[in-house]
GROMACS .gro file of C-alpha atoms in nm:
model
  209
    1MET     CA    1  24.563  18.333   4.893
    2PRO     CA    2  24.237  18.154   4.984
    3LYS     CA    3  24.270  17.821   5.165
    4GLY     CA    4  24.188  17.492   4.979
    5PRO     CA    5  23.835  17.445   5.118
    6THR     CA    6  23.745  17.798   5.036
    7LYS     CA    7  23.858  17.757   4.675
    8ARG     CA    8  23.672  17.435   4.648
    9ARG     CA    9  23.342  17.560   4.794
   10PRO     CA   10  23.195  17.685   4.459
   11GLN     CA   11  23.274  17.354   4.293
   12THR     CA   12  23.119  17.167   4.588
   13THR     CA   13  22.797  17.370   4.590
   14ALA     CA   14  22.765  17.349   4.208
   15ARG     CA   15  22.785  16.970   4.220
   16LEU     CA   16  22.530  16.959   4.509
   17LEU     CA   17  22.294  17.187   4.322
   18ASP     CA   18  22.324  16.971   4.003
   19ALA     CA   19  22.267  16.658   4.207
   20ALA     CA   20  21.981  16.807   4.400
   21LEU     CA   21  21.802  16.915   4.079
   22GLU     CA   22  21.833  16.562   3.931
   23THR     CA   23  21.727  16.404   4.243
   24PHE     CA   24  21.432  16.631   4.304
   25THR     CA   25  21.326  16.575   3.942
   26GLU     CA   26  21.329  16.199   3.981
   27ARG     CA   27  21.206  16.158   4.325
   28GLY     CA   28  21.017  16.473   4.407
   29PHE     CA   29  21.116  16.717   4.677
   30HIS     CA   30  20.979  16.504   4.958
   31GLY     CA   31  21.077  16.175   4.815
   32ALA     CA   32  21.454  16.290   4.774
   33SER     CA   33  21.673  16.238   5.069
   34ILE     CA   34  21.991  16.423   5.165
   35GLU     CA   35  22.178  16.097   5.139
   36GLU     CA   36  22.076  16.036   4.780
   37ILE     CA   37  22.172  16.392   4.683
   38CYS     CA   38  22.507  16.347   4.849
   39ASP     CA   39  22.568  16.011   4.683
   40ARG     CA   40  22.483  16.157   4.340
   41ALA     CA   41  22.717  16.445   4.399
   42GLY     CA   42  22.992  16.217   4.535
   43PHE     CA   43  23.012  16.382   4.875
   44THR     CA   44  22.943  16.282   5.235
   45ARG     CA   45  22.674  16.434   5.452
   46GLY     CA   46  22.930  16.653   5.604
   47ALA     CA   47  22.990  16.830   5.271
   48PHE     CA   48  22.620  16.888   5.254
   49TYR     CA   49  22.590  17.038   5.608
   50SER     CA   50  22.887  17.262   5.561
   51ASN     CA   51  22.701  17.434   5.279
   52TYR     CA   52  22.327  17.397   5.362
   53ARG     CA   53  22.132  17.330   5.664
   54THR     CA   54  21.819  17.172   5.514
   55LYS     CA   55  21.672  17.051   5.180
   56GLU     CA   56  21.459  17.367   5.188
   57GLU     CA   57  21.770  17.585   5.192
   58LEU     CA   58  21.905  17.377   4.896
   59PHE     CA   59  21.587  17.441   4.705
   60PHE     CA   60  21.606  17.812   4.763
   61ALA     CA   61  21.962  17.813   4.632
   62LEU     CA   62  21.820  17.642   4.316
   63PHE     CA   63  21.544  17.894   4.305
   64ASP     CA   64  21.792  18.173   4.300
   65LEU     CA   65  21.999  18.010   4.027
   66HIS     CA   66  21.691  17.959   3.804
   67ALA     CA   67  21.568  18.306   3.869
   68ARG     CA   68  21.889  18.450   3.750
   69ARG     CA   69  21.876  18.252   3.429
   70VAL     CA   70  21.511  18.365   3.376
   71VAL     CA   71  21.604  18.731   3.425
   72ASP     CA   72  21.912  18.697   3.190
   73ARG     CA   73  21.699  18.517   2.924
   74LEU     CA   74  21.427  18.792   2.948
   75ALA     CA   75  21.681  19.075   2.943
   76ALA     CA   76  21.843  18.925   2.627
   77ALA     CA   77  21.495  18.900   2.467
   78VAL     CA   78  21.412  19.261   2.545
   79ASP     CA   79  21.741  19.372   2.401
   80GLU     CA   80  21.680  19.184   2.083
   81MET     CA   81  21.317  19.253   2.026
   82GLN     CA   82  21.366  19.560   1.813
   83ASP     CA   83  21.525  19.349   1.539
   84ALA     CA   84  21.202  19.150   1.495
   85GLU     CA   85  20.918  19.222   1.256
   86ASP     CA   86  20.666  19.200   1.550
   87PRO     CA   87  20.884  19.285   1.848
   88LEU     CA   88  20.630  19.211   2.116
   89HIS     CA   89  20.528  18.869   1.990
   90ALA     CA   90  20.899  18.778   1.938
   91LEU     CA   91  20.970  18.865   2.300
   92ILE     CA   92  20.671  18.660   2.427
   93ALA     CA   93  20.764  18.362   2.206
   94ARG     CA   94  21.120  18.366   2.341
   95ALA     CA   95  21.008  18.401   2.704
   96SER     CA   96  20.751  18.130   2.680
   97ALA     CA   97  20.989  17.872   2.518
   98LEU     CA   98  20.963  17.532   2.696
   99ASP     CA   99  21.267  17.296   2.712
  100GLU     CA  100  21.329  17.012   2.940
  101ALA     CA  101  21.508  17.230   3.193
  102GLU     CA  102  21.215  17.451   3.227
  103ARG     CA  103  20.969  17.152   3.244
  104ARG     CA  104  21.174  17.001   3.532
  105TRP     CA  105  21.188  17.335   3.720
  106TYR     CA  106  20.805  17.375   3.683
  107LEU     CA  107  20.745  17.030   3.839
  108LEU     CA  108  20.981  17.101   4.125
  109SER     CA  109  20.867  17.454   4.195
  110THR     CA  110  20.500  17.356   4.185
  111GLU     CA  111  20.551  17.083   4.431
  112PHE     CA  112  20.758  17.303   4.660
  113THR     CA  113  20.490  17.589   4.639
  114LEU     CA  114  20.234  17.329   4.770
  115HIS     CA  115  20.471  17.246   5.052
  116ALA     CA  116  20.521  17.611   5.139
  117ILE     CA  117  20.147  17.673   5.147
  118ARG     CA  118  20.129  17.409   5.427
  119HIS     CA  119  20.418  17.567   5.620
  120PRO     CA  120  20.381  17.937   5.696
  121ASP     CA  121  20.744  17.994   5.773
  122THR     CA  122  20.846  17.842   5.446
  123ALA     CA  123  20.585  18.035   5.259
  124ARG     CA  124  20.730  18.359   5.392
  125THR     CA  125  21.073  18.268   5.271
  126LEU     CA  126  20.935  18.176   4.930
  127ALA     CA  127  20.750  18.505   4.916
  128ASP     CA  128  21.076  18.691   4.984
  129HIS     CA  129  21.244  18.499   4.690
  130ASP     CA  130  20.943  18.558   4.467
  131ARG     CA  131  20.948  18.930   4.564
  132ARG     CA  132  21.301  18.966   4.452
  133LEU     CA  133  21.238  18.797   4.115
  134ARG     CA  134  20.922  18.999   4.063
  135GLY     CA  135  21.131  19.313   4.115
  136GLU     CA  136  21.351  19.214   3.836
  137ILE     CA  137  21.057  19.134   3.611
  138ALA     CA  138  20.891  19.465   3.696
  139ARG     CA  139  21.222  19.643   3.602
  140LEU     CA  140  21.220  19.461   3.266
  141LEU     CA  141  20.861  19.541   3.210
  142ALA     CA  142  20.954  19.913   3.251
  143VAL     CA  143  21.213  19.876   2.985
  144LEU     CA  144  20.979  19.688   2.762
  145PHE     CA  145  20.712  19.978   2.773
  146ASP     CA  146  20.994  20.222   2.701
  147ARG     CA  147  21.096  20.026   2.395
  148LEU     CA  148  20.738  19.996   2.279
  149GLY     CA  149  20.694  20.387   2.321
  150ARG     CA  150  20.429  20.325   2.588
  151ARG     CA  151  20.377  20.439   2.943
  152PRO     CA  152  20.239  20.194   3.206
  153THR     CA  153  19.912  20.302   3.369
  154VAL     CA  154  19.918  20.025   3.638
  155ASP     CA  155  20.143  19.930   3.924
  156LEU     CA  156  20.437  19.733   3.764
  157ASP     CA  157  20.473  19.492   4.066
  158SER     CA  158  20.106  19.406   4.023
  159LEU     CA  159  20.137  19.364   3.654
  160ALA     CA  160  20.450  19.130   3.721
  161ARG     CA  161  20.230  18.912   3.933
  162LEU     CA  162  19.971  18.891   3.654
  163VAL     CA  163  20.223  18.807   3.384
  164THR     CA  164  20.378  18.541   3.607
  165ALA     CA  165  20.039  18.392   3.681
  166LEU     CA  166  19.957  18.381   3.313
  167HIS     CA  167  20.285  18.217   3.231
  168GLU     CA  168  20.274  17.955   3.506
  169GLY     CA  169  19.894  17.885   3.450
  170SER     CA  170  19.934  17.840   3.080
  171LEU     CA  171  20.237  17.618   3.119
  172ALA     CA  172  20.053  17.384   3.342
  173GLN     CA  173  19.769  17.347   3.088
  174SER     CA  174  20.030  17.298   2.812
  175LEU     CA  175  20.211  17.021   3.010
  176VAL     CA  176  19.868  16.837   3.069
  177GLU     CA  177  19.748  16.887   2.703
  178PRO     CA  178  20.051  16.947   2.479
  179ASP     CA  179  19.856  16.854   2.164
  180GLN     CA  180  19.571  17.092   2.245
  181LEU     CA  181  19.763  17.382   2.380
  182PRO     CA  182  20.124  17.432   2.255
  183PRO     CA  183  20.343  17.610   2.503
  184GLY     CA  184  20.331  17.993   2.458
  185GLU     CA  185  19.998  17.993   2.278
  186LEU     CA  186  19.802  18.160   2.560
  187PRO     CA  187  20.067  18.415   2.647
  188GLY     CA  188  20.118  18.491   2.276
  189THR     CA  189  19.743  18.547   2.237
  190TYR     CA  190  19.661  18.751   2.547
  191LEU     CA  191  19.985  18.916   2.677
  192PRO     CA  192  19.982  19.178   2.405
  193LEU     CA  193  19.629  19.270   2.492
  194VAL     CA  194  19.731  19.297   2.860
  195ILE     CA  195  20.038  19.504   2.783
  196HIS     CA  196  19.827  19.744   2.564
  197ALA     CA  197  19.545  19.766   2.822
  198ALA     CA  198  19.793  19.837   3.096
  199SER     CA  199  19.959  20.132   2.921
  200ARG     CA  200  19.916  20.416   2.693
  201ALA     CA  201  20.118  20.561   2.402
  202ARG     CA  202  20.372  20.810   2.516
  203ARG     CA  203  20.296  21.162   2.403
  204THR     CA  204  20.557  21.335   2.191
  205ARG     CA  205  20.605  21.707   2.239
  206ARG     CA  206  20.506  21.937   1.960
  207THR     CA  207  20.755  22.175   1.838
  208ASP     CA  208  20.684  22.509   1.677
  209SER     CA  209  20.811  22.533   1.323
   0.00000   0.00000   0.00000
């Protein structure tokens, strides 16, 4: 049987992650202190350092948690798209949905990206995490093309970069001008064009009668 501290570790990390996300959201990545995060989680600094070495490491744990949720949401949307009257637009609408959790994550991740740009070692670590998430998105794009009966004509990793850039860029504009640009409007308008321009219809074999 595992010892007590081992069994408690998942609960401890979950509480630290929840507290970190709330504190980062309120104070910003740089403004939040380890002491504030520990106080909010109800732990001492010792509990923090037994699980994470730095605030950056804590952020990357949050990144991986959010990435898993994104991938799960996209995978579910791809699975359900065939039931919609317009499958591609239904998928994009679901993928572009903006709730408070997504808004908070965008603010935190944008601030951290600027931090990473100023610190090359952090940028390399962020790039590694981005690469893993992008691989999952590329895999789902391959499934998407298959469901649409199309074959990609571009590198899927590069296309995943473009799709991510469109999503994040349009989200920034929607957060600044929510009345002028509802979330999902730009992806809903232009992603179908990108998807079709980056692929061709699959040929079906002709059979002799």
